């Protein structure tokens, strides 16, 4: 065999291997959740429930701190936008300056918790995944289709949301709104912060270095456009929070809502091969 023939053979093998990998990836992406994850089948055989910690103390504190700071941001943002300051008109401060100061520092604190403190705690202390995975996307698509009546729910899906996998160290399934809410709010809040600091940098005659750094959009986008984007994203986040609260108070999610206050809930536990005996 000549060198050229050997090279062409190797190239053909590489191409075939690449096609096989691509095919396997496509098949994995298109596979139904119950085909890709046998835990849904195993969950259906579980019987007894035990008390399990759903949310750690740190996760609960983080959640309610974020909720409080988000409320402060929305209330003060609305006050600044409409000029209606109400109880913020406190002597000797003007309502605008008090609302603006609260708005600024609530935003800074929420940035710190949202993008630094909570992700580090969530991953390194609680040991949960932070980024979206193929499994999450697959389940989200299927549940979305079931929600509008295009397909049936994954067999065992509702029980899987209340089942803790001891081997994986995480819950078998999450409601798509629970995870996608955090992803999209993270993205939108990042846009909100950049546009907000962009406006603040333009308002200041001699902004500090960190304001110039966070307000980088000031040099590229005009104040009016920044304000319009800021308001649009604000209304999107408000709509998402309304949806988040709506799903949280549904009767089917009552145990999950309670666990965000007290930490634990009655749940199934998926262990080894002896699951059927539970």
Coordinates of C-alpha atoms in Angstrom, one line a residue, residues 80-202:
X80 CA -38.3 56.7 39.5
X81 CA -40.1 56.0 36.2
X82 CA -43.5 57.5 37.3
X83 CA -42.2 60.1 39.8
X84 CA -44.5 58.7 42.4
X85 CA -42.4 58.3 45.6
X86 CA -45.1 58.0 48.3
X87 CA -43.5 56.9 51.6
X88 CA -40.0 57.6 50.1
X89 CA -40.6 61.3 50.5
X90 CA -38.8 61.4 53.8
X91 CA -37.4 64.6 55.3
X92 CA -34.6 65.6 54.9
X93 CA -34.2 63.5 51.7
X94 CA -36.0 64.0 48.5
X95 CA -38.0 61.0 47.3
X96 CA -36.1 60.7 44.0
X97 CA -32.7 60.5 45.7
X98 CA -33.8 58.0 48.3
X99 CA -35.5 55.8 45.5
X100 CA -32.4 56.1 43.3
X101 CA -30.0 55.2 46.1
X102 CA -32.1 52.2 47.1
X103 CA -32.4 51.2 43.5
X104 CA -28.7 51.4 42.9
X105 CA -27.6 49.5 46.0
X106 CA -30.3 46.8 45.6
X107 CA -29.0 46.3 42.1
X108 CA -25.4 46.0 43.3
X109 CA -26.3 43.5 46.0
X110 CA -28.5 41.5 43.7
X111 CA -25.7 41.3 41.2
X112 CA -23.4 40.0 43.8
X113 CA -25.8 37.3 45.0
X114 CA -27.1 36.4 41.6
X115 CA -23.8 36.0 39.7
X116 CA -21.3 35.3 42.4
X117 CA -22.5 34.1 45.8
X118 CA -25.4 31.9 44.9
X119 CA -23.7 30.1 41.9
X120 CA -20.6 29.3 44.0
X121 CA -22.8 28.1 46.9
X122 CA -25.1 26.2 44.6
X123 CA -22.3 24.3 42.8
X124 CA -19.6 23.9 45.4
X125 CA -21.6 23.6 48.7
X126 CA -24.9 22.0 47.6
X127 CA -23.3 20.2 44.7
X128 CA -25.9 21.0 42.1
X129 CA -25.5 21.7 38.4
X130 CA -25.8 25.3 37.3
X131 CA -25.8 25.1 33.5
X132 CA -28.3 23.6 31.2
X133 CA -27.7 20.1 29.9
X134 CA -29.1 18.0 27.1
X135 CA -31.4 16.2 29.6
X136 CA -32.9 19.5 30.8
X137 CA -33.6 20.7 27.3
X138 CA -35.1 17.3 26.3
X139 CA -37.4 17.3 29.3
X140 CA -38.3 21.0 28.9
X141 CA -39.4 20.4 25.2
X142 CA -41.4 17.3 26.1
X143 CA -43.2 19.0 29.0
X144 CA -43.9 22.1 27.0
X145 CA -45.5 19.9 24.3
X146 CA -47.6 18.1 26.9
X147 CA -48.7 21.4 28.5
X148 CA -50.3 22.5 25.2
X149 CA -51.7 19.1 24.5
X150 CA -49.4 18.0 21.6
X151 CA -48.0 15.0 23.5
X152 CA -48.5 13.1 26.7
X153 CA -46.4 13.7 29.8
X154 CA -43.3 11.6 30.4
X155 CA -44.5 8.4 32.2
X156 CA -43.6 8.9 35.9
X157 CA -42.7 12.6 35.3
X158 CA -44.8 14.0 38.2
X159 CA -43.4 11.4 40.6
X160 CA -39.9 12.0 39.3
X161 CA -40.1 15.7 40.4
X162 CA -40.6 14.4 43.9
X163 CA -37.9 11.7 43.8
X164 CA -34.3 12.2 45.1
X165 CA -31.6 10.2 43.3
X166 CA -29.0 9.2 46.0
X167 CA -26.5 8.0 43.3
X168 CA -26.7 11.3 41.3
X169 CA -27.1 13.5 44.4
X170 CA -29.9 15.4 42.8
X171 CA -33.6 15.3 42.0
X172 CA -34.6 13.0 39.1
X173 CA -36.6 15.8 37.3
X174 CA -37.4 19.5 37.7
X175 CA -40.3 21.5 36.4
X176 CA -38.9 23.2 33.3
X177 CA -40.2 26.6 34.6
X178 CA -38.1 26.1 37.7
X179 CA -34.8 25.9 35.8
X180 CA -35.5 28.0 32.8
X181 CA -36.8 30.8 35.0
X182 CA -33.3 31.1 36.6
X183 CA -31.5 30.9 33.3
X184 CA -33.6 33.5 31.5
X185 CA -33.8 35.8 34.5
X186 CA -30.0 35.6 34.8
X187 CA -29.6 36.7 31.2
X188 CA -32.3 39.4 31.4
X189 CA -31.0 40.7 34.7
X190 CA -27.5 41.0 33.1
X191 CA -29.0 43.2 30.4
X192 CA -30.8 45.2 33.0
X193 CA -27.6 45.8 34.9
X194 CA -25.6 46.8 31.9
X195 CA -28.3 49.2 30.6
X196 CA -28.8 50.6 34.1
X197 CA -25.1 51.3 34.8
X198 CA -24.8 52.6 31.2
X199 CA -27.4 55.3 32.1
X200 CA -25.8 55.9 35.5
X201 CA -22.4 56.4 33.9
X202 CA -23.8 59.0 31.5

